[in-house]
XYZ file of C-alpha atoms in Angstrom:
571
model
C 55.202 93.264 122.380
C 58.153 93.115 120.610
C 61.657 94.302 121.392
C 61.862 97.526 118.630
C 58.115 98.422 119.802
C 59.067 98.506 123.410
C 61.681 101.040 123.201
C 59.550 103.394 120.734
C 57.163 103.568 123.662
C 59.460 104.132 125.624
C 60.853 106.763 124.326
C 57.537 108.328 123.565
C 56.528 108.074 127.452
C 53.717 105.612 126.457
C 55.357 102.930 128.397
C 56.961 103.334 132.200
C 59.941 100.992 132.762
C 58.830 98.347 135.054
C 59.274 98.120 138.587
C 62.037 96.131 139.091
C 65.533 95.258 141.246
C 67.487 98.006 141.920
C 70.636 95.979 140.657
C 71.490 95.660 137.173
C 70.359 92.089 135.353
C 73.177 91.880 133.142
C 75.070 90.545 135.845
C 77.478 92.835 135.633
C 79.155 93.805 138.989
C 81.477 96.746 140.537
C 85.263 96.249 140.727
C 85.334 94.247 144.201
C 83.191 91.672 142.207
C 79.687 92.653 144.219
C 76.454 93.439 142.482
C 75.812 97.170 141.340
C 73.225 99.047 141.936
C 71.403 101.147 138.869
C 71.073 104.333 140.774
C 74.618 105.046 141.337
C 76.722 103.638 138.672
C 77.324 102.672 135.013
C 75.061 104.647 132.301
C 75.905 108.558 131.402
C 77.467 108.736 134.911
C 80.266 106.771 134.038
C 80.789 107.831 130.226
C 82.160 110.860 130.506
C 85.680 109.385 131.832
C 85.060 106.622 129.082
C 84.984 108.911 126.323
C 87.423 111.391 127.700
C 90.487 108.556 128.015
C 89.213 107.577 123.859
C 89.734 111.667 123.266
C 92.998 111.570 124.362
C 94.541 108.143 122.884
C 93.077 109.238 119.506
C 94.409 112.987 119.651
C 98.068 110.665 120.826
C 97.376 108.093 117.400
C 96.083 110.922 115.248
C 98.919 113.227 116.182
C 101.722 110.418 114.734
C 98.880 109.115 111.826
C 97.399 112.456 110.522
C 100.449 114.124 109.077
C 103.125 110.879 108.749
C 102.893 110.309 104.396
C 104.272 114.418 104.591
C 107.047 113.369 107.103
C 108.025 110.135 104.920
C 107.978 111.899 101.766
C 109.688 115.741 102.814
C 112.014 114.125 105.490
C 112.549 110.697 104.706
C 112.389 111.764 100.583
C 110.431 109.039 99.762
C 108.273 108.438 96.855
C 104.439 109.216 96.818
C 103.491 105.787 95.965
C 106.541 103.880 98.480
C 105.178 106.882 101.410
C 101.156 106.123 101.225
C 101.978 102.201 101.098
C 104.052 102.918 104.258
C 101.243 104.471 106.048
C 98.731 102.190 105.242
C 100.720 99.330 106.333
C 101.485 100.743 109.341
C 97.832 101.809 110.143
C 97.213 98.101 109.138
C 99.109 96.722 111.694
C 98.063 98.960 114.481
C 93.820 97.903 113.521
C 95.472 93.946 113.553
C 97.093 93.868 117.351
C 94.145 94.672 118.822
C 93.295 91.077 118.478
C 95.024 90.195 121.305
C 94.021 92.612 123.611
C 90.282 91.697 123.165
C 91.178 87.914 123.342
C 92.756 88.741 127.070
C 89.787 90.728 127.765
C 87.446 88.262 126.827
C 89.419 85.027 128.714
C 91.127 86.386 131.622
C 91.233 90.116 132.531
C 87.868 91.712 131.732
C 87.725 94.855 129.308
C 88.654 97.226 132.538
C 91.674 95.377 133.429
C 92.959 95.084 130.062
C 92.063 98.645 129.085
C 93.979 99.673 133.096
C 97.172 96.819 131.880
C 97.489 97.797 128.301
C 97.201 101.874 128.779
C 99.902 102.041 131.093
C 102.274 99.894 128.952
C 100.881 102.045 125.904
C 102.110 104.893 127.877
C 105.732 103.331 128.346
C 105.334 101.946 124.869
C 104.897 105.398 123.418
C 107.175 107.203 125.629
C 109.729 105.006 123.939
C 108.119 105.346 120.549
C 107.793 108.685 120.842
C 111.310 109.517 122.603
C 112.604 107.453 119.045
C 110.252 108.976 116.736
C 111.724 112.595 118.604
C 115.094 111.677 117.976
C 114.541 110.569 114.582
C 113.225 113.555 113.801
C 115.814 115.958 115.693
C 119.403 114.420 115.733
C 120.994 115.439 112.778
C 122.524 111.770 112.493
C 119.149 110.382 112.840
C 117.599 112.203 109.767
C 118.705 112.308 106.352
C 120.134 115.118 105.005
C 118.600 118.082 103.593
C 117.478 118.167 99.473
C 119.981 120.592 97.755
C 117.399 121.515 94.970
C 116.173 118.808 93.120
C 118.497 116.876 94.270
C 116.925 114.738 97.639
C 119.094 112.022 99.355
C 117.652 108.946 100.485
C 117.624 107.830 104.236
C 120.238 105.539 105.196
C 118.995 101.838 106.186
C 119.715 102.885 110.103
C 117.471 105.845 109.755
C 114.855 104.202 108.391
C 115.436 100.967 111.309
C 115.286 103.751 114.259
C 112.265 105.408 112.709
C 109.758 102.343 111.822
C 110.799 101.102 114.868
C 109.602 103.477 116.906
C 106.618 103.858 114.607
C 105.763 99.865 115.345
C 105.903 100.018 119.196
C 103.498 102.362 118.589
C 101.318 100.288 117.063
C 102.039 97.708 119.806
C 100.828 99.604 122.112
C 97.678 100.677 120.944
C 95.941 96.784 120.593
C 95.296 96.118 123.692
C 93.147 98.885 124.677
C 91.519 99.712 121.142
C 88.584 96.825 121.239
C 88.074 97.388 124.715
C 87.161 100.933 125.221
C 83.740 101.077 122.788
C 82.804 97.357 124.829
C 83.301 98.361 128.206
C 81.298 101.483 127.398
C 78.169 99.787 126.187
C 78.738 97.602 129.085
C 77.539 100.785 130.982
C 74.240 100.390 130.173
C 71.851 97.522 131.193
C 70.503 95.335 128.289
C 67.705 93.987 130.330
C 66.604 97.424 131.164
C 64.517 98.561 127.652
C 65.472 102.668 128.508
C 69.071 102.630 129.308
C 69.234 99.789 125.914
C 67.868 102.617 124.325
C 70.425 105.348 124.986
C 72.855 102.797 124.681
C 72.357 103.720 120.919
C 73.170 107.246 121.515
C 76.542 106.363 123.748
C 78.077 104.536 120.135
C 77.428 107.803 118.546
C 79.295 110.168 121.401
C 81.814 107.608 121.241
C 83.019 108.163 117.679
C 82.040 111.893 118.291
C 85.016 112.055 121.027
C 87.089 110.358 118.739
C 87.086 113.054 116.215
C 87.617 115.889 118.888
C 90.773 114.177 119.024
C 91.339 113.699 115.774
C 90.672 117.723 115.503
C 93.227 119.093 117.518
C 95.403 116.589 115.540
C 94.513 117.587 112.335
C 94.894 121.162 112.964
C 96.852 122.118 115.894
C 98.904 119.117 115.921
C 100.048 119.345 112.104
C 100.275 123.311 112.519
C 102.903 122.714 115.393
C 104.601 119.611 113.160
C 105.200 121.605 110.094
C 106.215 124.523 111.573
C 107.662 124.494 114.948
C 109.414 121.157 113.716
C 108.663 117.322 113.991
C 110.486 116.786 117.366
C 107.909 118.888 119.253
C 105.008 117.664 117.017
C 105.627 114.001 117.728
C 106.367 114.595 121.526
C 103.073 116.125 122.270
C 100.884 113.718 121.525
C 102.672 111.452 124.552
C 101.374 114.161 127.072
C 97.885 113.338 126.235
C 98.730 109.418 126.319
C 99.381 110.267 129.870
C 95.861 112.062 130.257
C 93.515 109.962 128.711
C 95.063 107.144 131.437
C 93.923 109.379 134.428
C 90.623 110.261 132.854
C 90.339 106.367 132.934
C 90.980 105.631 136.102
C 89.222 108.466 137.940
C 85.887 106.707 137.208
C 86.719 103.587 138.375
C 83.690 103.598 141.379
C 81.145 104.379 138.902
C 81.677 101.669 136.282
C 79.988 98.248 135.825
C 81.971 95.291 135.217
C 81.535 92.418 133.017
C 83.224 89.207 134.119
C 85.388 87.136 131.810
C 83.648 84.537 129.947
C 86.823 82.234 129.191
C 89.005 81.789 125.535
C 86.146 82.889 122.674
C 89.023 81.216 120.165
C 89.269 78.452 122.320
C 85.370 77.945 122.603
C 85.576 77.801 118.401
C 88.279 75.564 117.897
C 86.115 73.082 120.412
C 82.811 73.347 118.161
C 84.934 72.798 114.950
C 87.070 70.006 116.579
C 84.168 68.317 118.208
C 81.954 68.572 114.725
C 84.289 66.889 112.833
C 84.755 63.713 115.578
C 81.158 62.878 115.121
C 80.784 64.065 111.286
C 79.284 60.416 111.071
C 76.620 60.263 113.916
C 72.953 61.947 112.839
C 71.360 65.333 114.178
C 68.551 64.259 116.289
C 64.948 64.683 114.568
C 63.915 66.409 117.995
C 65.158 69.982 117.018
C 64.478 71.240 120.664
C 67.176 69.275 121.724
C 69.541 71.956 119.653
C 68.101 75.429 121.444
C 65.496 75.161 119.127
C 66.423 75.319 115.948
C 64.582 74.186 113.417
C 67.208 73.699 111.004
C 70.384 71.349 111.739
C 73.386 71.854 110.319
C 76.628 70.475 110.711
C 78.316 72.416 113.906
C 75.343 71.088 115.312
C 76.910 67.253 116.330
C 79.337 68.989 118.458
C 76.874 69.186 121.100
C 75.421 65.755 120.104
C 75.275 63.177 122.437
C 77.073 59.489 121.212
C 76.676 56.475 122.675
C 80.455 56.488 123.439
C 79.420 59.233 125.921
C 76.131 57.987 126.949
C 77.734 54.427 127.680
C 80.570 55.821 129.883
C 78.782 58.836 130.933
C 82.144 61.348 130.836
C 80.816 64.704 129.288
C 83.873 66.412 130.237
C 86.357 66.464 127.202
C 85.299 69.677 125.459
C 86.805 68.779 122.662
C 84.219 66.089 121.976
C 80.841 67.091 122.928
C 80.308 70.967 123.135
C 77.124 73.182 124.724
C 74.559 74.000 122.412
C 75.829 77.698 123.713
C 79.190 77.350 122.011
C 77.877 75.880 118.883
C 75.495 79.065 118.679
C 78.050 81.366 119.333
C 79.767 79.487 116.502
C 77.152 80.022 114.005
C 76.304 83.462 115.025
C 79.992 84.912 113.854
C 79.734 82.589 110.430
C 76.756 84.167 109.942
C 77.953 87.567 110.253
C 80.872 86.995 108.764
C 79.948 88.397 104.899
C 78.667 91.701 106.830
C 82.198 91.768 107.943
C 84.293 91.412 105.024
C 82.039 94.073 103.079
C 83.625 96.630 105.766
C 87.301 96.233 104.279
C 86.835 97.472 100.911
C 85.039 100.855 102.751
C 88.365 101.057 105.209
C 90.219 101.267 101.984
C 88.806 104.211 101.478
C 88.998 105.424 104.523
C 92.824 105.172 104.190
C 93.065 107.322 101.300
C 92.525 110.402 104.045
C 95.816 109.818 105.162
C 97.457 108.933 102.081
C 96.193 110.052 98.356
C 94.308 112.801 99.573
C 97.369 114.567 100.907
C 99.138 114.117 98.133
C 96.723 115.331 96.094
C 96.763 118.837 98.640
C 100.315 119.137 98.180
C 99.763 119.735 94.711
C 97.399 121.823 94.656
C 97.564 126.040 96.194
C 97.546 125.533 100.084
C 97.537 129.492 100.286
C 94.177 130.768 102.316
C 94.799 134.958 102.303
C 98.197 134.944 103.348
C 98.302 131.596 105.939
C 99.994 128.426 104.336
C 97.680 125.188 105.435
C 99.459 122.189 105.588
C 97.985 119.436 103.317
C 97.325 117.042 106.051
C 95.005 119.474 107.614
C 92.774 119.116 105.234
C 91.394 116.358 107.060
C 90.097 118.535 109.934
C 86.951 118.594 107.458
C 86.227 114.752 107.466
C 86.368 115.534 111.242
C 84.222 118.841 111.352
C 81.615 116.544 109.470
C 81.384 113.808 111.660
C 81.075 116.376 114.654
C 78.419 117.819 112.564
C 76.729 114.795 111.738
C 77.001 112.949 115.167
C 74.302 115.277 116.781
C 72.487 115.581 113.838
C 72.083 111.611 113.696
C 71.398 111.391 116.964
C 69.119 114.183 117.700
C 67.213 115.259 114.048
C 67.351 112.081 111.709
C 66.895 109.611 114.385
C 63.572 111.012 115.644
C 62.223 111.910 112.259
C 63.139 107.799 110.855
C 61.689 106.222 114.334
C 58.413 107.484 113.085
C 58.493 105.252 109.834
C 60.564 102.748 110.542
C 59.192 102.321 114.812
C 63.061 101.280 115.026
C 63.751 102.586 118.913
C 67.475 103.879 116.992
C 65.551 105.016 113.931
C 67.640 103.000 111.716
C 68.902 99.426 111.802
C 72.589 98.875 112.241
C 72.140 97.361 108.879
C 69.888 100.388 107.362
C 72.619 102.816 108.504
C 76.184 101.031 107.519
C 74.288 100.648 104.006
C 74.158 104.259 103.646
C 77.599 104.996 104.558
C 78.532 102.522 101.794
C 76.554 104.715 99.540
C 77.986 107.517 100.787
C 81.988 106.286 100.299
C 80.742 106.138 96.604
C 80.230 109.641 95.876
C 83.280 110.537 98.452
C 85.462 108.773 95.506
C 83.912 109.765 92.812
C 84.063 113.976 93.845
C 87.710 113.198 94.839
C 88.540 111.744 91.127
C 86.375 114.808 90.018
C 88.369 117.145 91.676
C 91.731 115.466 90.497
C 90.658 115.711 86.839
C 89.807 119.412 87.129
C 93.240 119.946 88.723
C 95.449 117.959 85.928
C 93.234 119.786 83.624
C 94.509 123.231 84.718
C 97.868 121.933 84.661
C 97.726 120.849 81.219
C 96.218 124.362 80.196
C 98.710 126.069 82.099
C 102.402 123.965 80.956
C 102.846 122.642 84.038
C 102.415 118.709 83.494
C 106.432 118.380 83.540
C 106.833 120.887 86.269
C 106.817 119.023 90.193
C 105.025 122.407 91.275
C 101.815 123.211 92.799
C 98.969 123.924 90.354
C 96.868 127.125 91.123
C 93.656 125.115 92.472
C 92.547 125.871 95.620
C 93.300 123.057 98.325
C 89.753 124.187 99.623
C 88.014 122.036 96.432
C 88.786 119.185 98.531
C 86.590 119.759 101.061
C 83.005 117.970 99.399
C 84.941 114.772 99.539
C 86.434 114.992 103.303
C 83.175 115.970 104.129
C 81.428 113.043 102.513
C 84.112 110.836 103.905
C 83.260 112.358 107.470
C 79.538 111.696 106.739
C 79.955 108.475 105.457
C 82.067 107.338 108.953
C 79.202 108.236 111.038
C 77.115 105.759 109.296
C 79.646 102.881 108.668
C 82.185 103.063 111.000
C 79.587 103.795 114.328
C 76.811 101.138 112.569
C 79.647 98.882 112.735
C 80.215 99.285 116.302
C 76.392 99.165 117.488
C 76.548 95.852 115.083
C 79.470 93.947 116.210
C 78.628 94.977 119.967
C 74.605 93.385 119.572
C 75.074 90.912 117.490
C 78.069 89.231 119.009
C 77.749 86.223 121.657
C 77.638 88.320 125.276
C 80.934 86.451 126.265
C 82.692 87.527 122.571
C 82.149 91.336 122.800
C 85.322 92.193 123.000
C 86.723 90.170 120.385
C 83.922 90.995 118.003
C 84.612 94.676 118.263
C 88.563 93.520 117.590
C 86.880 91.978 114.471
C 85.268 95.308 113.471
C 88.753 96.998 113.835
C 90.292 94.156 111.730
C 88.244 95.098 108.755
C 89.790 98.635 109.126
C 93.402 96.751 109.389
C 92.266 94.811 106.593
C 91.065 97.706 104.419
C 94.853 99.424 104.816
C 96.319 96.515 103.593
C 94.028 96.449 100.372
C 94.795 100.166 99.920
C 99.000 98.981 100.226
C 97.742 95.637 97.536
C 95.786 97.956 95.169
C 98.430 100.626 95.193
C 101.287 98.424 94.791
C 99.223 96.631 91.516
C 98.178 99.839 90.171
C 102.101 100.916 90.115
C 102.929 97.694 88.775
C 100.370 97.427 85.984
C 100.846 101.199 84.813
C 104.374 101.412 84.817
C 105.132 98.655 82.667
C 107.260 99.372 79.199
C 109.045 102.236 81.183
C 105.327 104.005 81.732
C 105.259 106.878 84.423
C 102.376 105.213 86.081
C 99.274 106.518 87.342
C 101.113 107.643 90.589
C 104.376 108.897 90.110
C 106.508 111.474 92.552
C 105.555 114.409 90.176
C 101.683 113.825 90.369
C 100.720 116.735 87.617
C 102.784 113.869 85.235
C 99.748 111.246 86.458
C 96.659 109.858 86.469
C 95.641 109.638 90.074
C 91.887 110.316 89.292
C 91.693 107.307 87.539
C 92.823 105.882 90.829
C 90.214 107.296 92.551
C 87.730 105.856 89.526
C 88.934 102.324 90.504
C 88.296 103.378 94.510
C 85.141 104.528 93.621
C 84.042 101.429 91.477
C 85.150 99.118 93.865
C 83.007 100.833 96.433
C 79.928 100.503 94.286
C 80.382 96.698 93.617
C 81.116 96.418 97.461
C 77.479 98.051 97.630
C 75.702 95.745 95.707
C 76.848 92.586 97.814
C 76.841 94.333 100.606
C 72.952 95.104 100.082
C 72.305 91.035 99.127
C 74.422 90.128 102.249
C 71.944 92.363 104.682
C 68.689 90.799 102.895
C 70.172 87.486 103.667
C 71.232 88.638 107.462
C 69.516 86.545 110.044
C 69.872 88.878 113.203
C 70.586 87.160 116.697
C 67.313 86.816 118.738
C 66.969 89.449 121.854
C 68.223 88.329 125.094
């Protein structure tokens, strides 16, 4: 029976889970190091203070991330184009560092430890961040002065060194603890145990779902408080709930399961790669069972072959010459999912245009609801209202209905479902150029195109594409995660979910590239540009037309790359 079939029975009460230890078979163990047992640990038990310490670090990264392009661009009176580049190479950075939390967690710590180490020097890290980002935003000598009509003064070079500086630690702080969190969740849940690998599915979806509660109250309340009861308060907040999500953590220590370190993943690749080249010259052995029985051989194989160097003096020690037929598969397993990967960054570019182009594009548009003023940036609370509406409706409606074509135990592959999202980030750029061209229409019709004004267009018309955004994250974004997580080598979780995350650092420095070569091409000859501070004077739907074609092309290769996807073989 194989592995798909077993959990549809399952799950249709057609097949009993076996009889079996009463410890886990993962190996995983409690925090003195001793085995766990199933009935008292790990699983939806020990979620809840999992997803309730993500809650709170997100509402804390959301609260700075969410409303920052309106801070650089009303307080630090920089350009639209020179504020969205900004972001999105900040947000870069703080997707890059968590590289090196996941290699410690994979080497030397374990996810808990690393998640316990790197939360409390988050914590100090964005006390300090924040207490910087506060002042920046509250000394008068800290912030540049006021605009005196048209007229807005640039910030000194100081003020701009306090603030990114503060912004930076931030992002410092939040790499250790971002690849861990989703890993030492699944870790939860036993993969020899066909039931709780079922619901394992369903955790990666209430993971992503807690996410966006934080990203709610940052989107609306957060932003409210920011652009009205001033940025001091606004960024100081979001440090109290740093301080939350790190008890929430720690109160459900006795209930998790452990994974133990597995030793440097990078170190383990360098070795296959090193070792593969020293014996470029020798053959593969005919007998393919001698390479964990693979029927092809291929050149990372010879790390782990024998030569007579070896044989003759018997020393099988240097790992930098002969290798495990483990490490060389580990090896091969992350080439081989490497073009899944890359076809992620091109969707996290247009993931960053939440943060960026789309609030531009609100703060040109009538932000008047009946007589309350939304800010912009809280526009966004709709990509987040979406995923919290599709999350359960994944999980609980289109699962069910797809398991019964496709007998997948999640209903779709991880494959099936990050192809939709693709799809999905297609017509998310295509409504928002839509949208853009109906508002510089109305503008034109109206006299305004020279006028840095508002035009009278609803902010509310941007709603089908945060929404479509929001839909297309619960596909991509939590497919990535239930891909990176299964797929990857058991003792490489950690860094493969880094990996994930890099494609979303990745995709923000794209956004910064294509941005920056959109400005350069379209302003040449003294041209406004496409993006220029007074937008009604633009073309930013053809920047969204670009977005939007790139995502289609991305599409395409992405749906040859899956045909082509070999997955790795149940363990």
């Amino acid at each position: 029976m194989g592995r798909h079939e077993e959990e549809r029975l399952l799950l249709e009460g057609r097949l009993t889970e076996p009889e079996g230890s009463l410890y886990t078979g993962d190996g995983s163990v409690d925090v003195k190091g001793n085995p766990v047992l199933k009935s008292n640990t790990g699983t939806w038990r020990a979620c809840p203070f999992i997803l309730g310490n993500e809650c709170c670090e997100r509402l804390a990264y959301y609260g700075i991330a969410t409303n920052l392009v309106s801070y650089l661009t009303k307080k630090l009176h920089q350009g639209n184009a020179s504020a969205a580049r900004n972001v999105t190479t900040w947000q870069g950075t703080c997707y890059l560092t968590p590289l090196i939390g996941a290699v410690l967690a994979d080497a030397y710590w374990g996810r808990y430890w690393t998640i316990a180490i790197f939360s409390t020097i988050y914590f100090i890290v964005m006390i300090i961040g924040m207490c910087t980002l506060t002042l920046s935003a509250s000394v008068p000598s800290l912030e540049p002065v006021e605009c005196v009509g048209a007229m807005c003064p640039p910030a000194t070079p100081s003020q701009y060194a306090f603030f990114f500086i503060g912004l930076y630690l931030i992002a410092l702080g939040t790499g250790g603890i971002k690849p861990c969190v989703s890993s030492f969740g699944a870790d939860q849940f036993d993969d020899t145990d066909p039931k709780e690998r079922v619901t394992k599915g369903s955790f990666f979806n209430w993971f992503y779902f807690s996410i966006n509660i934080g990203a709610l109250v940052s989107s609306s309340l957060i932003v409210w408080i920011q652009d009205n009861r001033g940025w001091g308060l606004g960024f100081g907040i979001p440090a109290l709930f740093m301080g939350v999500a790190i008890i929430s953590f720690f109160l459900g220590t006795p209930l998790y399961r452990f994974q133990k370190p597995g030793g440097s993943p990078i170190t383990r690749m360098c070795q296959v790669v090193v070792a593969s080249f020293r014996k470029w010259s020798l053959p593969v052995p005919i007998d393919s069972s001698l390479l964990y029985e693979t029927p092809d051989k291929e050149c990372l194989d010879k790390a782990a072959v024998l030569s007579p160097i070896e044989n003759s003096t018997g020393n099988y020690n240097n790992p930098w010459r002969l290798c495990t037929v483990t490490q060389v598969e580990e090896l091969k397993i992350l080439i081989r999912m490497f073009p899944i990967w890359a076809t992620g960054i091109v969707f996290s570019a247009v993931y960053a245009q939440m943060s960026t182009m789309f609030v531009e594009q609100g703060m040109m548009m009538d932000t008047r609801i009946g007589s309350f003023i939304v800010p912009a940036a809280s526009l966004s609370a709709f990509d987040v209202i979406s995923v919290i509406f599709w999350v359960p409706v994944y999980d609980r409606i289109l699962v069910p209905i797809a398991r019964k074509f496709t007998n997948q135990g999640r209903g779709f592959t991880e494959l099936q479902r990050m192809g939709i999202g693709l799809f999905l980030s297609v017509l998310c750029m295509s409504t928002a150029a839509l949208v853009e061209t109906k508002r510089l229409d109305i503008a034109t019709s109206l006299g305004l195109i020279d006028q840095n004004t508002p035009v009278p267009i609803s902010i509310l018309w941007q709603i089908p594409q945060y929404f479509l955004l929001g839909a297309a994250e619960v596909f991509t974004f939590i497919g990535q995660l239930e891909f990176f997580y299964d797929q990857s080598p058991d003792a490489m979780r950690s860094l493969c979910s880094a990996l994930s995350l890099l494609t979303t650092s990745l995709g923000n420095y794209l956004s910064s590239f294509i941005l920056t070569l959109v400005t350069s091409i379209t302003t040449r000859g003294g041209q406004l540009g496409w993006i220029p501070d007074n937008l009604n004077q633009g073309h930013l739907d053809r920047y969204f037309w670009v977005l939007a074609g790139l995502s289609f092309v991305n599409m395409v290769v992405y749906i040859f790359c899956a045909k082509l996807y070999k997955s790795k073989a149940a363990t």
